[in-house]
CSV table of C-alpha atoms in Angstrom, one decimal:
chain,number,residue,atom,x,y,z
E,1,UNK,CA,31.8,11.8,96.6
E,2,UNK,CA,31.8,14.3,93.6
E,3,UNK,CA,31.8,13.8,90.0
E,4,UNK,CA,31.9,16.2,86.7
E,5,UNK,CA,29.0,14.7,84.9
E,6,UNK,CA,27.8,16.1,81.7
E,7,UNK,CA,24.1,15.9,81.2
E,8,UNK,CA,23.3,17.7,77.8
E,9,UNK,CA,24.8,20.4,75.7
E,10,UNK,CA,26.1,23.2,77.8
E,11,UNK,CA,24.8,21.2,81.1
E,12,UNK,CA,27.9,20.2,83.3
E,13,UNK,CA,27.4,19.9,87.0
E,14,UNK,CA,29.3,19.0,89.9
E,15,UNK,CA,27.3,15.9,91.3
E,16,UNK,CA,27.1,14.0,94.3
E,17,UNK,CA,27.9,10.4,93.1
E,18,UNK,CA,27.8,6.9,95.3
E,19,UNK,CA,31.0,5.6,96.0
E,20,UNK,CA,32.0,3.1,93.8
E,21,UNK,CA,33.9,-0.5,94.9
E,22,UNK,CA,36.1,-2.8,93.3
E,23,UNK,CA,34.7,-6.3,91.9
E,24,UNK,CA,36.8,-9.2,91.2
E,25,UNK,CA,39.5,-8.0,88.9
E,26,UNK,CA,39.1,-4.1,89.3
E,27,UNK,CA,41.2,-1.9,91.3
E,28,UNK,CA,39.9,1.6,93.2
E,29,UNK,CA,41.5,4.6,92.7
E,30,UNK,CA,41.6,8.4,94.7
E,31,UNK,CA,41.8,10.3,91.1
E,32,UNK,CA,44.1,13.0,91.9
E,33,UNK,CA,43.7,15.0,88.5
E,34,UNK,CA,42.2,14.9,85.6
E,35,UNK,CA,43.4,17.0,82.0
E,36,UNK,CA,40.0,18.3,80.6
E,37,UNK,CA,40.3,16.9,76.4
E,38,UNK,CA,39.3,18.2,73.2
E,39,UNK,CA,36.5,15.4,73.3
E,40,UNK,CA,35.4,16.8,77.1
E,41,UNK,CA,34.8,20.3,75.5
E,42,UNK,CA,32.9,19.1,72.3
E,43,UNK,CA,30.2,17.1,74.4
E,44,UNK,CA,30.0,20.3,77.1
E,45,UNK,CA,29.8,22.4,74.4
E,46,UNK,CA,28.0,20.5,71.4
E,47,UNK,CA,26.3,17.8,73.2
E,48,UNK,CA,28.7,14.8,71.0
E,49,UNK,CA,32.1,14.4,69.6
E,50,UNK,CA,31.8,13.8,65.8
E,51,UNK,CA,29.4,11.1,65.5
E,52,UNK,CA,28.8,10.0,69.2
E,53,UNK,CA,26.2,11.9,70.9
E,54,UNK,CA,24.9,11.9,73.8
E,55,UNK,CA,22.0,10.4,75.2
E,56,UNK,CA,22.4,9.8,78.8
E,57,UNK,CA,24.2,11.3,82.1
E,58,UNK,CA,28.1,10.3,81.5
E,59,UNK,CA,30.6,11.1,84.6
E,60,UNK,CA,33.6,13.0,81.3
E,61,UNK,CA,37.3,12.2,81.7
E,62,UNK,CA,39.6,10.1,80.6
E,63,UNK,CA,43.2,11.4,81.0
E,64,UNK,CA,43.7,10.4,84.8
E,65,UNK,CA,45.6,10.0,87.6
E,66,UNK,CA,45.7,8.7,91.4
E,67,UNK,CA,46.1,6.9,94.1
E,68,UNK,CA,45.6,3.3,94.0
E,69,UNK,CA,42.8,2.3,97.4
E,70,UNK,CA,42.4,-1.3,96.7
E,71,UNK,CA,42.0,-4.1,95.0
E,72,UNK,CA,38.9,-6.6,93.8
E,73,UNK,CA,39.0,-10.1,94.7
E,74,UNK,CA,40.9,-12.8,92.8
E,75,UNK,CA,43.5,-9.5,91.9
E,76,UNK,CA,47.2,-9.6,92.4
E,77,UNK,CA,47.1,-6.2,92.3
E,78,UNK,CA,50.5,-4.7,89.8
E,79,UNK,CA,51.6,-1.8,92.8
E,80,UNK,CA,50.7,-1.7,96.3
E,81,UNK,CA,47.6,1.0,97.8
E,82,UNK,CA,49.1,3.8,97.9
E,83,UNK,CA,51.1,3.5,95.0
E,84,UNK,CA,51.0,6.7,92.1
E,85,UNK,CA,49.3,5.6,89.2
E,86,UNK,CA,47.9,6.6,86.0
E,87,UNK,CA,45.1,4.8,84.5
E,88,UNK,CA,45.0,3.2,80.8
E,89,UNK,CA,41.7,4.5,79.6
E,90,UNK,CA,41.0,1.8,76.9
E,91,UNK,CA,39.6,-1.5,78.1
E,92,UNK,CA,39.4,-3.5,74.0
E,93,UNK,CA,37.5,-6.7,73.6
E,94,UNK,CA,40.4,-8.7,72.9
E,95,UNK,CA,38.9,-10.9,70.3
E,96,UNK,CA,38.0,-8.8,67.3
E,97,UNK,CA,39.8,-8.9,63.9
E,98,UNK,CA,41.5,-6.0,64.9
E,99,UNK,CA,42.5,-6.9,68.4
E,100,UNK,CA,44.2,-10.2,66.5
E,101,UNK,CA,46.0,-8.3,64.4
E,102,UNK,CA,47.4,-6.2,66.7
E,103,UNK,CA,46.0,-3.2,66.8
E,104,UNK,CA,43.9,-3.0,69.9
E,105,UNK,CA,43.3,0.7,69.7
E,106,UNK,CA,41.2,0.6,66.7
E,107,UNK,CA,39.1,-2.5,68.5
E,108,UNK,CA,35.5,-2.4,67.1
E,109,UNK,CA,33.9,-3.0,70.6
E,110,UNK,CA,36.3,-1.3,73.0
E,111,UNK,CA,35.2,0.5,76.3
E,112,UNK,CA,36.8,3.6,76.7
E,113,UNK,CA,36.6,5.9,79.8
E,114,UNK,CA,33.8,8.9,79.3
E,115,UNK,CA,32.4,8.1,76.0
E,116,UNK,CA,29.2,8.2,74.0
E,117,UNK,CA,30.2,6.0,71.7
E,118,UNK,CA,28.0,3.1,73.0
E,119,UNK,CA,25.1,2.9,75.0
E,120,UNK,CA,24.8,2.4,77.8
E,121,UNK,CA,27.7,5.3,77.9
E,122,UNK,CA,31.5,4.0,79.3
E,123,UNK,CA,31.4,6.2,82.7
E,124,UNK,CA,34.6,8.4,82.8
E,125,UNK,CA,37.0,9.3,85.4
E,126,UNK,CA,36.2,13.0,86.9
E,127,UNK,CA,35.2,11.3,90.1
E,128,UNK,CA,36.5,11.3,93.1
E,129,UNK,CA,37.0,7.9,93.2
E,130,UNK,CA,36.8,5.3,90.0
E,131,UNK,CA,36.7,1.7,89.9
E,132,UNK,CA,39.0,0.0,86.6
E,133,UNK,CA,40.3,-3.0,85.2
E,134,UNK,CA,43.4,-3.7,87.3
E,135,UNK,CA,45.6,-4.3,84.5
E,136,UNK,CA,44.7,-0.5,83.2
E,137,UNK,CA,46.7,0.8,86.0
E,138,UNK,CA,50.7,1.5,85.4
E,139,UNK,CA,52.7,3.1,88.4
E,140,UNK,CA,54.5,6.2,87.8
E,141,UNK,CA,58.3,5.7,87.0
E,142,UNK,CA,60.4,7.4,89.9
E,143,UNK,CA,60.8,11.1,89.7
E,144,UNK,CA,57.2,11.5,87.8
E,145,UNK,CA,54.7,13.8,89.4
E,146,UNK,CA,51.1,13.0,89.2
E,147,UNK,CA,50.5,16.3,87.8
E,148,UNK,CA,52.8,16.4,84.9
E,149,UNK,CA,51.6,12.4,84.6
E,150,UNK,CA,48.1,13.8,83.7
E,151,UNK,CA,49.4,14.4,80.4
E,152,UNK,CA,50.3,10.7,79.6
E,153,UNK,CA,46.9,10.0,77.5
E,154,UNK,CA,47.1,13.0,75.6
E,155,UNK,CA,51.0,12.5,74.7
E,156,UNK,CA,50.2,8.7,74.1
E,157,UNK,CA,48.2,10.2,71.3
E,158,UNK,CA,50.4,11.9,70.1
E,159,UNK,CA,53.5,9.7,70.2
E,160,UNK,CA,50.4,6.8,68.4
E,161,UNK,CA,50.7,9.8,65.3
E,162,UNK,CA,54.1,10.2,64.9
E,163,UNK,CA,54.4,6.4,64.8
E,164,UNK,CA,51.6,6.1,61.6
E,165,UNK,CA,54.3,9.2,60.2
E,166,UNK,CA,56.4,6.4,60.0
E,167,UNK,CA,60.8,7.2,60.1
E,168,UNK,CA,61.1,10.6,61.0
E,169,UNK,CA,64.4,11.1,62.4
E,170,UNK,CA,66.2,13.6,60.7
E,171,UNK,CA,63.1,14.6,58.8
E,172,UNK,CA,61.4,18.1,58.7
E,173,UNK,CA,57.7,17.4,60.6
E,174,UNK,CA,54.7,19.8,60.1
E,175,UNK,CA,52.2,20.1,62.6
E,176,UNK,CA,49.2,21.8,61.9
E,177,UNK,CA,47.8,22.7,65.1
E,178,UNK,CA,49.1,24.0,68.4
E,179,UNK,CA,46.5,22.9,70.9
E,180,UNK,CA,47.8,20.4,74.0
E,181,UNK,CA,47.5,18.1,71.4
E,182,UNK,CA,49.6,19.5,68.5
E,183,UNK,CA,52.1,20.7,71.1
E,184,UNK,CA,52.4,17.1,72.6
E,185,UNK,CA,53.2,15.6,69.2
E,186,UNK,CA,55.8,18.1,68.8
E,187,UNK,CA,57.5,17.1,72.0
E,188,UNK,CA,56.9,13.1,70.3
E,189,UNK,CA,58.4,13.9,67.3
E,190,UNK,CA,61.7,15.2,68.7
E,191,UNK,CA,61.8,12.9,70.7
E,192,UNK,CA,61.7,10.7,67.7
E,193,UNK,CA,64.6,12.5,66.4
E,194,UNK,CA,62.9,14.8,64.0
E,195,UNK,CA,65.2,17.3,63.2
E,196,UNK,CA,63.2,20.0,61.8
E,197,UNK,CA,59.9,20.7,63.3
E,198,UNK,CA,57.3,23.3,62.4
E,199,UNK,CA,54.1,24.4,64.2
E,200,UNK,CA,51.3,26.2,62.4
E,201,UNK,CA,47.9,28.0,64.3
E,202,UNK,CA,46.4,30.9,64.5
E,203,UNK,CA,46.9,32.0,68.1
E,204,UNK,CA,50.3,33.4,68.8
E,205,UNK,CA,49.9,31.9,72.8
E,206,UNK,CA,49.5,28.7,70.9
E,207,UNK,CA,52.5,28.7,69.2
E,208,UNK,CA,54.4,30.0,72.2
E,209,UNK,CA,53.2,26.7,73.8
E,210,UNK,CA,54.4,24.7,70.9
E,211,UNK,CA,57.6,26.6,71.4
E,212,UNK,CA,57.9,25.5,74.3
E,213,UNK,CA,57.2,21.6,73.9
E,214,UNK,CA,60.4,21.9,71.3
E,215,UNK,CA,59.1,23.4,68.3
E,216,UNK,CA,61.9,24.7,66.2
E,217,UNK,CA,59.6,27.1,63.6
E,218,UNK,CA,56.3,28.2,64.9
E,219,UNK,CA,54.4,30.4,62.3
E,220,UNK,CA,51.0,31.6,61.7
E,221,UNK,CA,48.5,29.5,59.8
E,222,UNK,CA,47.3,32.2,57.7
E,223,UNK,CA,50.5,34.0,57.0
E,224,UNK,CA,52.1,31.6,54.0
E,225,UNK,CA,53.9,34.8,52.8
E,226,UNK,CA,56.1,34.6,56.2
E,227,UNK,CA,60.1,33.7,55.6
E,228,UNK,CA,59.4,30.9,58.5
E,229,UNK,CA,56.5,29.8,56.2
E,230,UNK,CA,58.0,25.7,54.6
E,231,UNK,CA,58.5,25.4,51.9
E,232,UNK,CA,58.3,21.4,51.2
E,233,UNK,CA,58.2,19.2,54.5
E,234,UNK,CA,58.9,15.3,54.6
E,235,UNK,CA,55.7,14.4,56.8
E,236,UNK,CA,53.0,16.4,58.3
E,237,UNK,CA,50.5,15.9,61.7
E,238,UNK,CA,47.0,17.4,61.2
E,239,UNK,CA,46.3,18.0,64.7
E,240,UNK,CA,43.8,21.4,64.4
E,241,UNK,CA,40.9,19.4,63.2
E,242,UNK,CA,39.8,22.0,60.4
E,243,UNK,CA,39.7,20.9,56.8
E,244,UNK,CA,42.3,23.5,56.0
E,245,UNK,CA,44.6,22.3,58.1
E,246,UNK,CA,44.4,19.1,56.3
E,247,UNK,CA,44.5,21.2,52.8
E,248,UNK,CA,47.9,23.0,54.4
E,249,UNK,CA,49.6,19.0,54.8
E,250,UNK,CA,48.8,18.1,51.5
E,251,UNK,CA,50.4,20.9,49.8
E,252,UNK,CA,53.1,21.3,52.0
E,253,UNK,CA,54.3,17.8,52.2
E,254,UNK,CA,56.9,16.2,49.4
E,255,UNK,CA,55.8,13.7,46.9
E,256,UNK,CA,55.8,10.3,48.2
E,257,UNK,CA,55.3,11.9,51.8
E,258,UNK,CA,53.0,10.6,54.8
E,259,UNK,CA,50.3,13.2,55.9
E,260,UNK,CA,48.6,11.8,59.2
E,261,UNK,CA,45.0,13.2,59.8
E,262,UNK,CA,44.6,13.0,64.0
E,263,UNK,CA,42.3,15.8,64.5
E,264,UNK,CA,38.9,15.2,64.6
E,265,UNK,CA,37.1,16.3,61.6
E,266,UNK,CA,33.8,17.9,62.0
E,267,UNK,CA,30.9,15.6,60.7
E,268,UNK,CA,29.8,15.1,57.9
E,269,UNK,CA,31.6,15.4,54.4
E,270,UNK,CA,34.8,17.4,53.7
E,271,UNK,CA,36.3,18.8,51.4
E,272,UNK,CA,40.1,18.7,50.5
E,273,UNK,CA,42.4,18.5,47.5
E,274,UNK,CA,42.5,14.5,46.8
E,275,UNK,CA,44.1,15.2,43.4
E,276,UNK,CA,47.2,16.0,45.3
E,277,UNK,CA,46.8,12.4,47.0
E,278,UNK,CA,47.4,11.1,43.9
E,279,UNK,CA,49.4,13.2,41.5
E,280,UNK,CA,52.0,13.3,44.3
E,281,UNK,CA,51.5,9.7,45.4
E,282,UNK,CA,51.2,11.2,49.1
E,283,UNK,CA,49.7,8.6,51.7
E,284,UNK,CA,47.0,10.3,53.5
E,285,UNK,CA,46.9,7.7,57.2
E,286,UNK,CA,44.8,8.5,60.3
E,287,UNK,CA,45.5,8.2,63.7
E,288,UNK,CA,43.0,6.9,66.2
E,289,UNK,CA,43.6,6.9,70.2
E,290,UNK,CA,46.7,4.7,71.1
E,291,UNK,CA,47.3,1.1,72.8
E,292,UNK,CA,51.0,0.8,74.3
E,293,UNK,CA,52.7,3.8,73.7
E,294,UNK,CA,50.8,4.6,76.9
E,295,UNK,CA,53.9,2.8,78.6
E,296,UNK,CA,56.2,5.2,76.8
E,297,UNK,CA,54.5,8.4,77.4
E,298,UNK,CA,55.1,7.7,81.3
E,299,UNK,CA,58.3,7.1,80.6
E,300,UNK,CA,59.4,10.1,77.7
E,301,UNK,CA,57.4,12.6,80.6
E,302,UNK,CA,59.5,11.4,83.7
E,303,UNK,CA,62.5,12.4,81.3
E,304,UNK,CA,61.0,15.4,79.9
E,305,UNK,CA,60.2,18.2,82.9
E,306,UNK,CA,60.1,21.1,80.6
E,307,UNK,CA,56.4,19.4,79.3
E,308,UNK,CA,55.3,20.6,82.9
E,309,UNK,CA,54.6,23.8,80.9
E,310,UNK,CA,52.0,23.3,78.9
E,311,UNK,CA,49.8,22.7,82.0
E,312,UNK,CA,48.5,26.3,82.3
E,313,UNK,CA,45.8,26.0,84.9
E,314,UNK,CA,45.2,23.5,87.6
E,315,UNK,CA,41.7,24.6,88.8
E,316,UNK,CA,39.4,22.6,91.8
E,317,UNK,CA,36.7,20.4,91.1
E,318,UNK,CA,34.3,22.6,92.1
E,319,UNK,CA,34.7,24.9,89.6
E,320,UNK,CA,34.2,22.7,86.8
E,321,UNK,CA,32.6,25.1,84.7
E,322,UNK,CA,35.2,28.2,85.1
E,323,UNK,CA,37.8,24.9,84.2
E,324,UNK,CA,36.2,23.9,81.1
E,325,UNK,CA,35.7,27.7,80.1
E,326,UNK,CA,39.2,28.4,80.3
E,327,UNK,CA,40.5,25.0,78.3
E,328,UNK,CA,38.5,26.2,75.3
E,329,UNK,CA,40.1,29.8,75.3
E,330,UNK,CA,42.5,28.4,73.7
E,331,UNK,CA,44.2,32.2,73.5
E,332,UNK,CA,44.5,32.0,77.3
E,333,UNK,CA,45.5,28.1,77.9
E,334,UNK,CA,46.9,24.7,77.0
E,335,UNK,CA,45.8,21.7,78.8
E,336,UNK,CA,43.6,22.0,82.3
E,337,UNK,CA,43.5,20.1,84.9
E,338,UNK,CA,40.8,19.6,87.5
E,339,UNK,CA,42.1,18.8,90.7
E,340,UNK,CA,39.9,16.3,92.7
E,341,UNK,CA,41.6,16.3,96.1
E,342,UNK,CA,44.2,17.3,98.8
E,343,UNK,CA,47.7,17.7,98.2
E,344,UNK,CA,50.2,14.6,98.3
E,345,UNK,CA,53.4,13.3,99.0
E,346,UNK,CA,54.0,12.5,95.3
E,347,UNK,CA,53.1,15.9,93.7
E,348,UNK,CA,53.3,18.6,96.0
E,349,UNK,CA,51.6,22.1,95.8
E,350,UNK,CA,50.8,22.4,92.2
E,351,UNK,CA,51.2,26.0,90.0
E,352,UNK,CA,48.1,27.7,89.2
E,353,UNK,CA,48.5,29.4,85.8
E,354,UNK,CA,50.6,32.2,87.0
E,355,UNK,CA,53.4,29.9,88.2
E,356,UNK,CA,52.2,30.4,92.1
E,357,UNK,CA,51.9,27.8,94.0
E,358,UNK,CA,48.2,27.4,94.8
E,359,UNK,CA,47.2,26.2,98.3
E,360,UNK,CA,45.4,22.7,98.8
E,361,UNK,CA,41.8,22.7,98.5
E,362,UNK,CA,40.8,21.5,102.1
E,363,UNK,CA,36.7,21.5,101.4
E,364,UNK,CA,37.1,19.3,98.4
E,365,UNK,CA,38.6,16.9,100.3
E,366,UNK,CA,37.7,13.5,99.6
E,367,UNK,CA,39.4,10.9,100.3
């Protein structure tokens, strides 16, 4: 079978990898797509995300879905083979301070699906096919495609930020930010009920993504003298991952307001105005991966079909590369998928980028 492995800065191949089976408690899965992440482009392009590098071969992907083959001994498996799944990404210990307390996404020995972050590295899910903890799989709710279900990790994300915003229906959110990721937690804070939200970045397509995901001001990040520019917000979302986005929350947001940081900062120190932090009593909170708003990201994309939009390419395994070059032009895209199959019952004929239905890639068949 193939897999998109990375194997050093700027080295991605298409490899031939052995077929994997389940063990006891595992479930196989026929991955179907896979959405191509922020974190996927830094280690193609940087060899690491932040502070995990790499160091070995690592099969990237962690945004997911499939086909469920079978199951691992012992395994009363949660849906039948053949049933649409997505897969949780996040296996956590389960017995570290953090998992007691509740808040299993910040566990301090988790295993999560195509990262560096330990080594040996956690394997991801470009493959074929991919062998997980049963209990990580949840079937599709009816009427959910498995294309537009590629985006439940990313949206998860996002929904996991506007939760550390704490209350903001009826509330004027700022996102800084208008990747897949800043136009997700758009779509999560409406859907929370915000009643105001604005969308800052540099790219016009951007914002015409964030637009569409609900947006109600979208306005240039370097452009403050603009009428659409806020003038006071009641939360912000740092979801570029530049320090002056950051900078942009903590001026914009009211005193006593929640700024959530969720992009990833570059390494290293950085620099931003902490006297506002406390003149202004703001509360600076981060926002790290998710745990079970996984559960509600299925659900809020089986009731949201205008989200479909923000999937701008669906390119074949095969073409890895050309997939991975396109996801970081962020002038010419929003999230990518990689297709790793033939076409389904459950999502039929996916759109290319153009909106035209692209015909099923017969020689990648794998399955």
């Amino acid at each position: 079978m193939l897999g998109c492995v990375i194997h050093g800065q700027g080295d991605l191949r298409v490899d031939e990898l052995p077929p994997p089976s389940a063990g006891p408690g595992e479930a196989l899965v026929a991955v179907r797509y896979g959405g191509v992440c922020g974190s996927d482009l830094h280690y193609w392009r940087h060899g690491g995300v932040g502070d995990f590098k790499l160091r070995e071969p690592m099969v990237l992907g962690h945004e997911v879905v499939g086909t469920v083959l079978s199951y691992g001994a012992g395994v009363a498996g949660p849906s039948a083979p053949g049933t649409a799944v997505a897969v949780h990404p996040a296996t956590p210990c389960g017995v570290c301070p953090e998992c007691a307390d509740g808040r299993r996404n910040v566990c301090r020995d988790t295993r999560y699906l195509g990262s560096a972050a330990r080594t040996p590295h956690v394997q991801g899910g470009f493959a074929a096919r991919v062998v997980v903890p049963a209990e990580q799989l949840r079937p599709l709710p009816p009427g959910l495609p498995l294309r537009r279900a590629a985006l439940a990790e990313p949206l998860s994300v996002a929904l996991h930020a506007v939760g550390r915003a704490g209350e903001v229906r009826g509330r004027h959110v700022l996102v800084t930010g208008a990747g897949p990721i800043g136009c997700l937690v758009v779509a999560a804070a409406k859907a929370a009920g915000a009643a105001r939200v604005t969308v800052t970045d540099l790219l016009p397509r951007a914002l015409e993504y964030a637009v569409a995901a609900g947006a109600d001001v979208a306005v240039r990040a370097d452009d403050p003298a603009s009428p659409d520019w806020p003038s006071e917000v009641d939360a912000a979302v740092e979801a570029s991952g530049v320090a002056a986005g950051l900078d942009t929350c903590l001026r914009l947001v009211r005193r006593g307001g929640v700024v959530v940081q969720l992009g990833m900062l570059p390494p290293g120190q950085s620099l931003f105005p902490g006297n506002l932090v406390v003149s202004r009593e703001i509360e600076l909170r981060g926002a790290f991966r998710f745990d079970a708003e996984f559960d509600d990201a299925l659900a809020l994309l089986a009731a949201e079909p205008r989200l479909d939009s923000l999937i701008s390419a669906v390119v074949p395994l095969a073409e890895a590369e050309s997939a991975f070059a396109l996801a970081a032009n962020r002038a010419a895209s929003c999230k990518v998928l990689l297709d790793f199959g033939e076409e389904t019952p459950h999502d039929p004929r996916p759109s290319d980028a153009s909106g035209t239905a692209r015909a099923p890639q017969k020689s990648l068949s794998v399955y």
